[in-house]
Short mmCIF file of C-alpha atoms and ligand atoms in Angstrom, two decimals:
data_model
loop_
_atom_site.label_atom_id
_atom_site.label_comp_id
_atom_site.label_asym_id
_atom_site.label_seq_id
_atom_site.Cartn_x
_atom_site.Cartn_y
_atom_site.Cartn_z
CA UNK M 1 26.00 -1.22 10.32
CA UNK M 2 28.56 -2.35 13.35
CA UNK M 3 28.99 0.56 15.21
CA UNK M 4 32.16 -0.55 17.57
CA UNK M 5 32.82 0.93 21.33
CA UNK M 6 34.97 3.68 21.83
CA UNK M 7 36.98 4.61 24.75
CA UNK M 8 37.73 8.00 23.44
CA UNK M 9 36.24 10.12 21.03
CA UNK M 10 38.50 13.67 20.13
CA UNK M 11 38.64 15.55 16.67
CA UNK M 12 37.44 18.37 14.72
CA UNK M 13 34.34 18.50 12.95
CA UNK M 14 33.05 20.06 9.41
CA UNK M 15 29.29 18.86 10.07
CA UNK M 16 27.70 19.22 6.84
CA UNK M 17 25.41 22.55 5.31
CA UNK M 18 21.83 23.58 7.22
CA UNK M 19 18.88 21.51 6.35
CA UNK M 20 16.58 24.23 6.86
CA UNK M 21 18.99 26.90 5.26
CA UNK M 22 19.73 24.57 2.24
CA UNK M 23 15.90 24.21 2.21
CA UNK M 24 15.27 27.76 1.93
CA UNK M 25 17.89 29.13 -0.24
CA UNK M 26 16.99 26.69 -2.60
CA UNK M 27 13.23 27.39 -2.93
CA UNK M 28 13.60 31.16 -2.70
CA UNK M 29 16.39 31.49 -5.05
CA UNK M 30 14.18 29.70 -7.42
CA UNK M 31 11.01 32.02 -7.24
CA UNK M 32 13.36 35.05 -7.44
CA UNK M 33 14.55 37.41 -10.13
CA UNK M 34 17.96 36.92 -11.04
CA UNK M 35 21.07 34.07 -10.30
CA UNK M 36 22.36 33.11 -7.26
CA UNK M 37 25.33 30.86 -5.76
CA UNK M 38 24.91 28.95 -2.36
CA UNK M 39 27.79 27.43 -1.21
CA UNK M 40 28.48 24.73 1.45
CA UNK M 41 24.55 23.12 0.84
CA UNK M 42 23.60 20.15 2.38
CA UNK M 43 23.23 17.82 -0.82
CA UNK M 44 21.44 15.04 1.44
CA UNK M 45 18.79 13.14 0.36
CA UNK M 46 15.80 15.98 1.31
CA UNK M 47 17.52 18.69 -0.20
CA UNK M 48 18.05 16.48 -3.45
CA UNK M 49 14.14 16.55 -3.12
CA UNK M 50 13.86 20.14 -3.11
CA UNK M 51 15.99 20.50 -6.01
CA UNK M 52 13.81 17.98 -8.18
CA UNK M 53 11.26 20.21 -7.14
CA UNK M 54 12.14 23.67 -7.90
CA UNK M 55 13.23 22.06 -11.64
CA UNK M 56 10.03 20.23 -12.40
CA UNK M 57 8.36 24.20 -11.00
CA UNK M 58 10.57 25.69 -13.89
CA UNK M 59 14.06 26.81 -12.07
CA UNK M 60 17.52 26.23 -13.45
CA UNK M 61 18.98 24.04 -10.58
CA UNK M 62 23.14 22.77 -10.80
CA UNK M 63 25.03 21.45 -8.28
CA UNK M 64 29.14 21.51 -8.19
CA UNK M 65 30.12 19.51 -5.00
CA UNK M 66 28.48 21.61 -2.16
CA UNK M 67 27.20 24.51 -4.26
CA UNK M 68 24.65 24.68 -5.87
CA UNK M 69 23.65 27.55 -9.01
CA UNK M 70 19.68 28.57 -9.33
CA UNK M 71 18.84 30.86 -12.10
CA UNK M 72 14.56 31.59 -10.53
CA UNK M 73 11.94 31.91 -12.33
CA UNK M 74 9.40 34.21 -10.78
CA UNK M 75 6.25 32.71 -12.93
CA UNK M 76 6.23 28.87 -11.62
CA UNK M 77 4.61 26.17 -14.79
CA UNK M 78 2.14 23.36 -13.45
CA UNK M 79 4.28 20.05 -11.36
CA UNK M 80 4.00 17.33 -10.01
CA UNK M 81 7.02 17.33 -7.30
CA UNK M 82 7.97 14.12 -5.51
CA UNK M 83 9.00 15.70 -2.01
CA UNK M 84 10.87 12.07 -0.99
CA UNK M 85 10.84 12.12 2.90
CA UNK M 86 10.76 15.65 3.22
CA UNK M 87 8.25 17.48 5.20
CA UNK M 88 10.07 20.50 4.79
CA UNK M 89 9.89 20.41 0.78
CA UNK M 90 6.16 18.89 0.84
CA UNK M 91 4.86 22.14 3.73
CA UNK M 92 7.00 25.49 2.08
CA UNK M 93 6.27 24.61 -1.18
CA UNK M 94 2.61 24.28 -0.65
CA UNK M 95 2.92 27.69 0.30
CA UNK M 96 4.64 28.99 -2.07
CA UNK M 97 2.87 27.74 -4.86
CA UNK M 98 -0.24 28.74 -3.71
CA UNK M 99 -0.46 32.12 -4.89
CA UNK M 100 1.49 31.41 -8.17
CA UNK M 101 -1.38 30.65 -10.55
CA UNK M 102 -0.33 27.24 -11.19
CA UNK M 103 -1.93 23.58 -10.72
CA UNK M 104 0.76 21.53 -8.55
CA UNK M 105 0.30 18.06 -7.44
CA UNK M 106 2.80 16.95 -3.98
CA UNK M 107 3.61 13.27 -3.18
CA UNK M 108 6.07 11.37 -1.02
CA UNK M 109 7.23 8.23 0.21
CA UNK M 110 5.61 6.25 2.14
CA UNK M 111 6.74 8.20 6.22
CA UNK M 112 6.14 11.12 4.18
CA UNK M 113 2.63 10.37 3.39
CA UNK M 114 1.62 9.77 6.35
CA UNK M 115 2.26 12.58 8.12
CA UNK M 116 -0.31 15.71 8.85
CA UNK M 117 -0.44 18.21 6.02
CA UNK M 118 -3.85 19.85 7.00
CA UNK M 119 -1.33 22.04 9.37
CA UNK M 120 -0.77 23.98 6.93
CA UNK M 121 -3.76 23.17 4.00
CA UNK M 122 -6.48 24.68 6.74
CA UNK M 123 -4.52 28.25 7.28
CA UNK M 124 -3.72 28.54 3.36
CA UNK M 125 -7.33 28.42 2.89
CA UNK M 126 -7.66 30.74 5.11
CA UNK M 127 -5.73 33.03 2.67
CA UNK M 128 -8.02 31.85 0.07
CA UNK M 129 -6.09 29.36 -1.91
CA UNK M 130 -7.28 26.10 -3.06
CA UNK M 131 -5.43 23.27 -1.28
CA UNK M 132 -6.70 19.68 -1.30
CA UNK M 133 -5.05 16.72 1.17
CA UNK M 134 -6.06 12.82 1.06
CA UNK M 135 -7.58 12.55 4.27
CA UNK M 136 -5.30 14.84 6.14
CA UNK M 137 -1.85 13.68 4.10
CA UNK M 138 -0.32 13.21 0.77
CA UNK M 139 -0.78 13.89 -2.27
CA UNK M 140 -2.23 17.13 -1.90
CA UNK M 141 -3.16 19.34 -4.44
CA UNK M 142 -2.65 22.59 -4.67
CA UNK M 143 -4.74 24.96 -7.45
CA UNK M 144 -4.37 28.51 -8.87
CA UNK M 145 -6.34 30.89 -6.83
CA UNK M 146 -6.29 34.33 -5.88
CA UNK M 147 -4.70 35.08 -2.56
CA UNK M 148 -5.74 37.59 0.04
CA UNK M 149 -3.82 39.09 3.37
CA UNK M 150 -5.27 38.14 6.57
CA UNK M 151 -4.89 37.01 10.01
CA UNK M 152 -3.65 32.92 10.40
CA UNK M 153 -3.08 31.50 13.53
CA UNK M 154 -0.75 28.28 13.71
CA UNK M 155 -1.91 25.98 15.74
CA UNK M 156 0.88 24.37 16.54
CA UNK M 157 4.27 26.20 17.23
CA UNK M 158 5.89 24.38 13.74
CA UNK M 159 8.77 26.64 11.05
CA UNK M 160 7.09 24.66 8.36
CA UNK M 161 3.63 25.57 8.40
CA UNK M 162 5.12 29.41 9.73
CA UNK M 163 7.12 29.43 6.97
CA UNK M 164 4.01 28.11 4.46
CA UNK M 165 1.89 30.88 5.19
CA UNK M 166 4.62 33.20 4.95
CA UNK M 167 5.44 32.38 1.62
CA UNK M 168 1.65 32.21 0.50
CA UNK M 169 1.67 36.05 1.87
CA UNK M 170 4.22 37.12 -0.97
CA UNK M 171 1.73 36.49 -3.36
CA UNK M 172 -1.70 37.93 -1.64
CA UNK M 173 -3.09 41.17 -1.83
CA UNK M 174 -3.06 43.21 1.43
CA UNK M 175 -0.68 42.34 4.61
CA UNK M 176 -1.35 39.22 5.99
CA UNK M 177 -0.54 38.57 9.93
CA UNK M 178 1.31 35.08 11.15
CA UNK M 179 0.74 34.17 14.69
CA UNK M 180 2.29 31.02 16.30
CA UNK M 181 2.03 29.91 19.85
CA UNK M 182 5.50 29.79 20.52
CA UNK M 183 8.46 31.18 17.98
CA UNK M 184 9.80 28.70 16.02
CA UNK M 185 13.02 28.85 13.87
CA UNK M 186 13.14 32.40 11.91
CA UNK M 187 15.63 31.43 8.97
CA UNK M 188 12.85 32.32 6.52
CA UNK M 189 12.06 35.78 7.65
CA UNK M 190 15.44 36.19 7.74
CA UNK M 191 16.42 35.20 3.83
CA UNK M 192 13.32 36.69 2.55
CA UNK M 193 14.16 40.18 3.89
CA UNK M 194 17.79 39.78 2.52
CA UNK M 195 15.59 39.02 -0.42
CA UNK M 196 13.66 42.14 -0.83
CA UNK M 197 10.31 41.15 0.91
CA UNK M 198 8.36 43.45 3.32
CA UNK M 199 8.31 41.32 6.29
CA UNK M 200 8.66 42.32 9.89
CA UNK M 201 8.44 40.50 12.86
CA UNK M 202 6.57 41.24 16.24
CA UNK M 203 6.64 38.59 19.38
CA UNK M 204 5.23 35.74 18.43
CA UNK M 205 3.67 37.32 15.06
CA UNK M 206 5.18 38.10 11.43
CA UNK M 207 3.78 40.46 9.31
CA UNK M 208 4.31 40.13 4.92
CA UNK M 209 3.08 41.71 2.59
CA UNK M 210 3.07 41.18 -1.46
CA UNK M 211 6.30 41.17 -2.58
CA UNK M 212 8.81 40.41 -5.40
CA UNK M 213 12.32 38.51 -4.31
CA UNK M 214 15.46 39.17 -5.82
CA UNK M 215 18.18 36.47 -5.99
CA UNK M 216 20.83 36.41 -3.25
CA UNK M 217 23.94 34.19 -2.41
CA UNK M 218 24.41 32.52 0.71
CA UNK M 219 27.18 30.47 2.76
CA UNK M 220 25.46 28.01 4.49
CA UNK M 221 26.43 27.62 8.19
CA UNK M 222 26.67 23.85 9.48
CA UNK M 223 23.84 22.35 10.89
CA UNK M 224 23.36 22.62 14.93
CA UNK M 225 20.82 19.56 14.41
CA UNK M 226 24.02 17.03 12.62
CA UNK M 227 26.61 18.90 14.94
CA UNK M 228 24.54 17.73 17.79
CA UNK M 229 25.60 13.91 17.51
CA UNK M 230 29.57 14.74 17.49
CA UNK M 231 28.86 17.37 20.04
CA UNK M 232 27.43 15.16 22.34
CA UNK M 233 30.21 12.09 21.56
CA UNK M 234 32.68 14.96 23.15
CA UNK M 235 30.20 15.50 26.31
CA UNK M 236 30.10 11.49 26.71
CA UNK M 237 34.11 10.67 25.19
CA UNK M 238 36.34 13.63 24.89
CA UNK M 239 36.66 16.45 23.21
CA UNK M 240 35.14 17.75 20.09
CA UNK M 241 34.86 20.73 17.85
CA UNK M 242 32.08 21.92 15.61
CA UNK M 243 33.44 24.46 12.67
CA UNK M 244 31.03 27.19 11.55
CA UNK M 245 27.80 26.05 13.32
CA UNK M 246 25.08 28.39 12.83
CA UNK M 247 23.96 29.38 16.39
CA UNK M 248 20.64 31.15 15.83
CA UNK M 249 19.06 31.73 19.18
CA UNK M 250 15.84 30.00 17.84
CA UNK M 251 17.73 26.82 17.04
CA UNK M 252 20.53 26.37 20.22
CA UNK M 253 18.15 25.20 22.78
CA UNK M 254 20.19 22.07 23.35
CA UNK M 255 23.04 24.50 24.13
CA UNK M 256 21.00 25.20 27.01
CA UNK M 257 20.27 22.19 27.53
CA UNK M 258 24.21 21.50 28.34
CA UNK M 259 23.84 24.41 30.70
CA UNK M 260 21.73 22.81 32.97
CA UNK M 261 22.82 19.10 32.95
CA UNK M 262 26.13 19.96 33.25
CA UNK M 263 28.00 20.03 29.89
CA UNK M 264 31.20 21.90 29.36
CA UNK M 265 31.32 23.97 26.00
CA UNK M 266 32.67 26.98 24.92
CA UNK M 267 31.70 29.07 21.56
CA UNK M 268 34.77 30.36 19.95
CA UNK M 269 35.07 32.74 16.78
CA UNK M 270 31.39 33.96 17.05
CA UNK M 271 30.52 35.95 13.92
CA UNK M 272 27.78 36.57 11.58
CA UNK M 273 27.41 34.88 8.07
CA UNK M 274 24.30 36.02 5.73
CA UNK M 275 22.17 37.17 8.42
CA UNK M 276 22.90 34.32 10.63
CA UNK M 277 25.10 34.30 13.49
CA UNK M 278 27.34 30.94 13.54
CA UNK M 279 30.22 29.99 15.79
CA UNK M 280 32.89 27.03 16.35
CA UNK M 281 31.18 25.29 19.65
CA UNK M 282 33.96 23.15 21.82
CA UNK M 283 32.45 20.58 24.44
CA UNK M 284 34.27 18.70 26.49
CA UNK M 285 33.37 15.20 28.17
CA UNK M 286 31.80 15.93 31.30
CA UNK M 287 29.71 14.40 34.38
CA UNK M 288 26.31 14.94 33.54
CA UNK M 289 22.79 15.48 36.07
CA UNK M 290 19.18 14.85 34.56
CA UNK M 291 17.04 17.71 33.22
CA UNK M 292 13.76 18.62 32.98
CA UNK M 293 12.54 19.92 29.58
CA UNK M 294 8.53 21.37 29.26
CA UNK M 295 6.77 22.86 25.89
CA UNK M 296 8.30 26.22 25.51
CA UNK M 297 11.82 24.99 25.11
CA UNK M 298 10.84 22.13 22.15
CA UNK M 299 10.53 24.42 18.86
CA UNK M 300 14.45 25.58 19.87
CA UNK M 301 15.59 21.53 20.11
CA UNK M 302 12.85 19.67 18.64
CA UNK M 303 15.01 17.49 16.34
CA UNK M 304 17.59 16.93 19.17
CA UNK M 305 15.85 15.57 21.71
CA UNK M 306 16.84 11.52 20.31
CA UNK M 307 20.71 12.21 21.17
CA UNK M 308 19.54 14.55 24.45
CA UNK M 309 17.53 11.28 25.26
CA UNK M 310 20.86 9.64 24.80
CA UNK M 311 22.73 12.01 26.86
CA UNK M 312 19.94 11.41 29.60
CA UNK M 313 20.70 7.44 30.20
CA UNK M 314 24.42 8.82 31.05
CA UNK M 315 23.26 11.59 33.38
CA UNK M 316 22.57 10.94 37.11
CA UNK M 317 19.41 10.65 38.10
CA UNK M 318 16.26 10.96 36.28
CA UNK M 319 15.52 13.04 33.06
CA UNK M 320 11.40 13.89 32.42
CA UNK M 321 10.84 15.21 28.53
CA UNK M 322 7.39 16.50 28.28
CA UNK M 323 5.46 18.69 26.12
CA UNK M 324 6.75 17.20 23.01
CA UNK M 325 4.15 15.22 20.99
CA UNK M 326 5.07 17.38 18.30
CA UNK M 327 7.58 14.35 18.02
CA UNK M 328 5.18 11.41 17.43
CA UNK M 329 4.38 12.98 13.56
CA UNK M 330 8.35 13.65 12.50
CA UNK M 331 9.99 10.66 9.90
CA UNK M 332 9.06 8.30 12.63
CA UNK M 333 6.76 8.46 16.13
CA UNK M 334 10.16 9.08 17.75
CA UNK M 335 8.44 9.25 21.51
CA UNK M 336 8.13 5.35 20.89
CA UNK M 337 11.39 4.42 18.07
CA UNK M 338 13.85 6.61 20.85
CA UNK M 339 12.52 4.81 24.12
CA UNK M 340 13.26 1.68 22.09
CA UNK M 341 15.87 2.24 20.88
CA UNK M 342 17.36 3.29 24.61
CA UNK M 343 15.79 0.48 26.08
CA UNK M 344 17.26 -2.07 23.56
CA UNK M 345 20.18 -1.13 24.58
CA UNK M 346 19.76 -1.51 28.15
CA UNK M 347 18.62 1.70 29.17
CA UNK M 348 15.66 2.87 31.46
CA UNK M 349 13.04 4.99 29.42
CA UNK M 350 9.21 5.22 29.47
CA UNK M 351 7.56 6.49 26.75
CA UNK M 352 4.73 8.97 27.98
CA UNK M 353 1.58 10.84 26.34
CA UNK M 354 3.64 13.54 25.29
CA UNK M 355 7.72 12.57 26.13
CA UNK M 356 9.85 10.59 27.72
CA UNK M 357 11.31 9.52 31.01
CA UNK M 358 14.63 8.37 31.77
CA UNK M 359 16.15 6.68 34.17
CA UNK M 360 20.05 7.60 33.92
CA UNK M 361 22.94 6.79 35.96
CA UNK M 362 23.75 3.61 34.48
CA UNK M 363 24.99 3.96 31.13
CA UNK M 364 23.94 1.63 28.04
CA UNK M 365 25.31 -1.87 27.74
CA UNK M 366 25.20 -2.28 23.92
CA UNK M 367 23.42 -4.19 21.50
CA UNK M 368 20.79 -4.02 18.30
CA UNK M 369 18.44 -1.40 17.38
CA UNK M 370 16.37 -0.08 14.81
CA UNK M 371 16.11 3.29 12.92
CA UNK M 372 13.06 2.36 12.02
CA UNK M 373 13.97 4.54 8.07
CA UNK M 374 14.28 7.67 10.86
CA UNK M 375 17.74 9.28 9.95
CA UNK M 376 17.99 10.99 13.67
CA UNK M 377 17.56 7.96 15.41
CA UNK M 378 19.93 6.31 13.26
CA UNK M 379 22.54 9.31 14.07
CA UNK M 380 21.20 9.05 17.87
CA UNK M 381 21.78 5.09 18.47
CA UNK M 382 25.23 5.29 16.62
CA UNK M 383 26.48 8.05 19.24
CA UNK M 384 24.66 5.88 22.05
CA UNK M 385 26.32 2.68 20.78
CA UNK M 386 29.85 4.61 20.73
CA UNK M 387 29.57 5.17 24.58
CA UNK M 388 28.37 1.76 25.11
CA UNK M 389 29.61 -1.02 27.48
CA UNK M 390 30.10 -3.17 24.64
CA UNK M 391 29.04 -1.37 20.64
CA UNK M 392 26.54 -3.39 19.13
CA UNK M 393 24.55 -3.14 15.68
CA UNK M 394 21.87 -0.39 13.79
CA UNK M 395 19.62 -1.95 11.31
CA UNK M 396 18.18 0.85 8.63
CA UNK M 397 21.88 2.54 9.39
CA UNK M 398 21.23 4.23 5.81
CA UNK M 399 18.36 6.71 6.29
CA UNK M 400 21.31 9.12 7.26
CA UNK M 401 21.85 9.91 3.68
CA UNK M 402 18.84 12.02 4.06
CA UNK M 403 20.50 14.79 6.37
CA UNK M 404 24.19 13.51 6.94
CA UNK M 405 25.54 11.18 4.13
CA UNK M 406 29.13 11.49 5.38
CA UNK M 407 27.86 10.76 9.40
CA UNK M 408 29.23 6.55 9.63
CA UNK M 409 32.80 7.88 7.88
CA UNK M 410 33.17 11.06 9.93
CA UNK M 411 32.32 9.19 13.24
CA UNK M 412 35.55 6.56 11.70
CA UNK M 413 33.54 3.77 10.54
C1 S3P A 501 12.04 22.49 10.03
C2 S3P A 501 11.20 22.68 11.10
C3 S3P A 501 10.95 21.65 12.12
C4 S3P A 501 12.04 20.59 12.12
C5 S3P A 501 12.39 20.10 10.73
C6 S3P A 501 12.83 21.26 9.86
C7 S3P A 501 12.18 23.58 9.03
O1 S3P A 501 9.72 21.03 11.86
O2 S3P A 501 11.64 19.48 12.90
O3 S3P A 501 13.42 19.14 10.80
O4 S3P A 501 13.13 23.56 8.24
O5 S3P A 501 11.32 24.48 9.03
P1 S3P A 501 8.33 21.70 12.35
O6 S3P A 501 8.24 23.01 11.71
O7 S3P A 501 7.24 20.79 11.85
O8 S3P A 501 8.41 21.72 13.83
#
C-alpha cells in the first residue's frame, strides 16, 4: 500500500464500533436468556472470529451491515472455535466455557498461537476448572468441571484474563474475588450488570457471584483505540473530529497523554450510551513536547502507544516509554516492529527491556516499513507516513481488516 504525503489532514470521522464492546456483547448475548440487537458492531476480522465462535457454542448469530441479532443459548454444546488472531475471543471464552459443562477445543493462527494463554489457564484452575495449554499457548483445551468461588489474583494488570475469570465466576458456586495489580478496562463488569449478574467492584478487586444473564441491546460507541490514528493525523495535520467515541476513564489514557505533550482537544456532546460514557473528541494540530509514560498509565493506552510512539518522533525533545512489556506478547513484539518501523523511516528510537525511547524533534523522512501481520502498526506507520517528508510504502497494509477494514479509504486512499 502507497501511503502518499499530506500537507493537510481536516474532516470528520465515524471510526468504526468497539473491539472490546463488540467482543463482549457478542459473547454475553450468546450465553444469555432471551434476543438481543447490537447495533454499530465492529464486523472486523476478530469480531468475525467471535461470531464463528458463539455459533459453533450453539448461539443464533446474524449480521445486517453493522448489527448484528443473537438469540443465546444459556446451555453451550461441545466446539471447537477457531479464535483467528484474536486474543480477546481465544482468553473470555476460555472463561466462559469453563463452568458450562462442555468439552471445547481453542485454536488460532499462527501470532495467535504463540502468544501466552497460561495467564489465564493457571487462575481458572484456580477456580477448579480443567484447562489444558500446549506449552503455555494454543490449542488449549478446556473440559467440563465443576466450578468453585475463590480468591484469583492476576498477575498481570490484563481485561482479558480479568474478564476470563469473571466470566468463569458466573458459573461457580460461592462468590469468587478478582484482584489485578492495576485496573484494567471495566466494559465487562459493566455489560454483565446491565445483564443481571451480581457483580460489584472494589479498587482494584471485582467481586461475582453465580449468576444467570438476560439478553440486552447495545449501541456500540466508536473505538478510542481506531479513533486514535485520525486523532492524532489532526494533532500532526489539522483538524479532526471523532463522532461518538466511547470515553471510558479506563480506556482515555492517551487523552492524557495529549495533556501533557501538548495536544489541543476538546470533548464536545459528552453523554452516556449503555452504561458507557462516549463523546465527539476535536484535536487540533499542535506543537508537541516529549513525555514520559511509566507502568500505571499502560492498561488505560496499551494499544496506543504505536501512534503515541509516532506522535513522539514529532515532539521536541526526547520521549522515554517504560513499563510496557506487556507489549512484546500483543499480534506482534511491538517494542521491536514500532522502533522499526520509526526508525525505517528515519526516526530516532531505541527499543528497551520494557519500552521505548525516542528521540523527537526531527520529524520522519518517509520510506518502507513493515506491519509485520500487526494491524496497529499498520494503522500507526500509515498516520506516520502521512506526516512524512516524503510518504513512502507499508508492506502487510491488510492486517487492518482485523480492527478497521474501512482505515486506507477513510484516511483517502
Ligand atoms: C482487550 C484488552 C487488552 C487490549 C486488547 C483488547 C480486551 O489486552 O490490548 O486489544 O478487549 O479486553 P490485555 O487484556 O491483554 O491487556
Amino acid at each position: 500500500m502507497i501511503i502518499p504525503k499530506k500537507e493537510n489532514f481536516t474532516g470528520t470521522f465515524d471510526v468504526p464500533g468497539d473491539k472490546s464492546i463488540t467482543h463482549r456483547a457478542v459473547m454475553f448475548n450468546a450465553a444469555a436468556r432471551g434476543s438481543a440487537v447490537i447495533k454499530n458492531a465492529l464486523l472486523g476480522d476478530d469480531c468475525l472470529s467471535t461470531i464463528g465462535c458463539m455459533r459453533a457454542l450453539g448461539a443464533q448469530v446474524s449480521t445486517d451491515g453493522n448489527t448484528v441479532y443473537v438469540t443465546g443459548t444459556p446451555q453451550f454444546r461441545d466446539a471447537e472455535c477457531d479464535c483467528g488472531n484474536s486474543g480477546t475471543t481465544m482468553r473470555l471464552l476460555m472463561g466462559l466455557v469453563a463452568g458450562k459443562g462442555v468439552n471445547v477445543k481453542f485454536t488460532g493462527d499462527a501470532s495467535l498461537s504463540k502468544r501466552p494463554m497460561e495467564r489465564v489457564a493457571a487462575p481458572l484452575r484456580l477456580l477448579g476448572a480443567s484447562v489444558e495449554t500446549t506449552g503455555g499457548t494454543a490449542p488449549v483445551y478446556v473440559r467440563a468441571a465443576r466450578l468453585r468461588g475463590c480468591v484469583a489474583d492476576t498477575k498481570v494488570a490484563s481485561a482479558q484474563v480479568k474478564s476470563a475469570l469473571i466470566l468463569a465466576a458466573l458459573g461457580a458456586d460461592g462468590e469468587t474475588q478478582v484482584r489485578e495489580p492495576l485496573r484494567s478496562r471495566d466494559h465487562t463488569e459493566r455489560m454483565l450488570a446491565a445483564m443481571g449478574a451480581d457483580i460489584r467492584a472494589e479498587g482494584n478487586s471485582v467481586f461475582v457471584k453465580k449468576s444467570e444473564l438476560r439478553c440486552v441491546d447495545v449501541d456500540v460507541p466508536a473505538d478510542i483505540s481506531s479513533a486514535a490514528y485520525f486523532m492524532a493525523l489532526g494533532a500532526l495535520l489539522g483538524e479532526t473530529v471523532c463522532k461518538n467515541v466511547g470515553i471510558n476513564p479506563t480506556r482515555t489514557g492517551i487523552l492524557r497523554v495529549f495533556d501533557r505533550m501538548g495536544v489541543r482537544y476538546a470533548l464536545e456532546n459528552e453523554r452516556t450510551v449503555c452504561g458507557e460514557p462516549v463523546a465527539d473528541i476535536r484535536v487540533r494540530k499542535s506543537a508537541m513536547r516529549g513525555i514520559r509514560l511509566t507502568e500505571e498509565m499502560m492498561p488505560s493506552l496499551i494499544d496506543e502507544i504505536p501512534v503515541i510512539a509516532v506522535l513522539c518522533a514529532f515532539a521536541e525533545g526526547e520521549s522515554v516509554i517504560s513499563g510496557a512489556q506487556e507489549l512484546k506478547v500483543k499480534e506482534s513484539d511491538r517494542i521491536l516492529t514500532t522502533s522499526e518501523m520509526l526508525n525505517a523511516l528515519g526516526g530516532d528510537c531505541t527499543p528497551t527491556e520494557d519500552g521505548l525511547i525516542v528521540r523527537g524533534g526531527k520529524g520522519l523522512r518517509g520510506g518502507k516499513i513493515n506491519s509485520y501481520g500487526d494491524h496497529r502498526i499498520a494503522m500507526s506507520g500509515a498516520v506516520a507516513l502521512s506526516a512524512s517528508g516524503t510518504g513512502g510504502e507499508i508492506v502487510g497494509a491488510e492486517c487492518v481488516n482485523i480492527s478497521f477494514p474501512q482505515f486506507y479509504a477513510m484516511l483517502g486512499i
